Amino acid sequence: MEFNMKKEETGFTADFEYGTLHISGDEQFGFRPYQLLVSSIAVCSGGVLRQILDKKRMDYEDIQIKADVTRNEKEANRVEEIHLHFTLVGELNEQKVERALELTKKHCSMAQSVVGSIELKETFEIVSK
């Protein structure tokens, strides 16, 4: 990956196969770095959860993820905690979903990358179709 910044611009850009990613500390010019960090963990977790649900042939219609972030202003505004709340739409067994989430945390590369530095909490609710 390469990240580029021109002197007259605010932030960095990176070109990927899908398109150009704009990154900046100012939301007017791109995604903020902490947003990308949280998005990576949330979406990686959601993708792994989807794979586990599919593999276990658990019927679901939709997965939604809400991420709440706790930051420490006294320490460079670092991310200290991410709470991911999964809303699953479908006729699902609560215990099986709980086990699937345990496996998700274990197999999500982005979640595993921050173990020991960012506290990750995961909760879920099941909404019937």
Phi, psi and omega in degrees: 000143175233139179237133185235143175224128173266147186305321184279355181259158174255117178102187183238160172233153174219133180262130178232171181304320182287327181161192182267132177258127178255127183233130181203153173287349180247116184301343178289341186243357179164181177287139177282146182306320181292329177295321179292321178299309182294319178299319180298316181291316182295313185286324174299313179299316179297320179293318178294318178301315179302316180298319180293315178299317179296315182298323180273006178055042177267127186277118177222157181252329186203150173232126175240144181232128174249130181245123173251134186240134173250125180241152181253103182297332182284343181236069177057024179059034184295151176282121181254330182212140173234124177252115177259125177246116181264130171249118181251128179259121179155180178264091188237152177273125185301316181294322179291323177293319178301316179294321179298322178291325175298316178294325179301310181298323181290328187253357178277116184297325181289320177296316180294334180291337183251003178304132180093346179238332178230129177283127179250122176246140179229130175229166179209162170219151179247129178245123180292150180298000000 
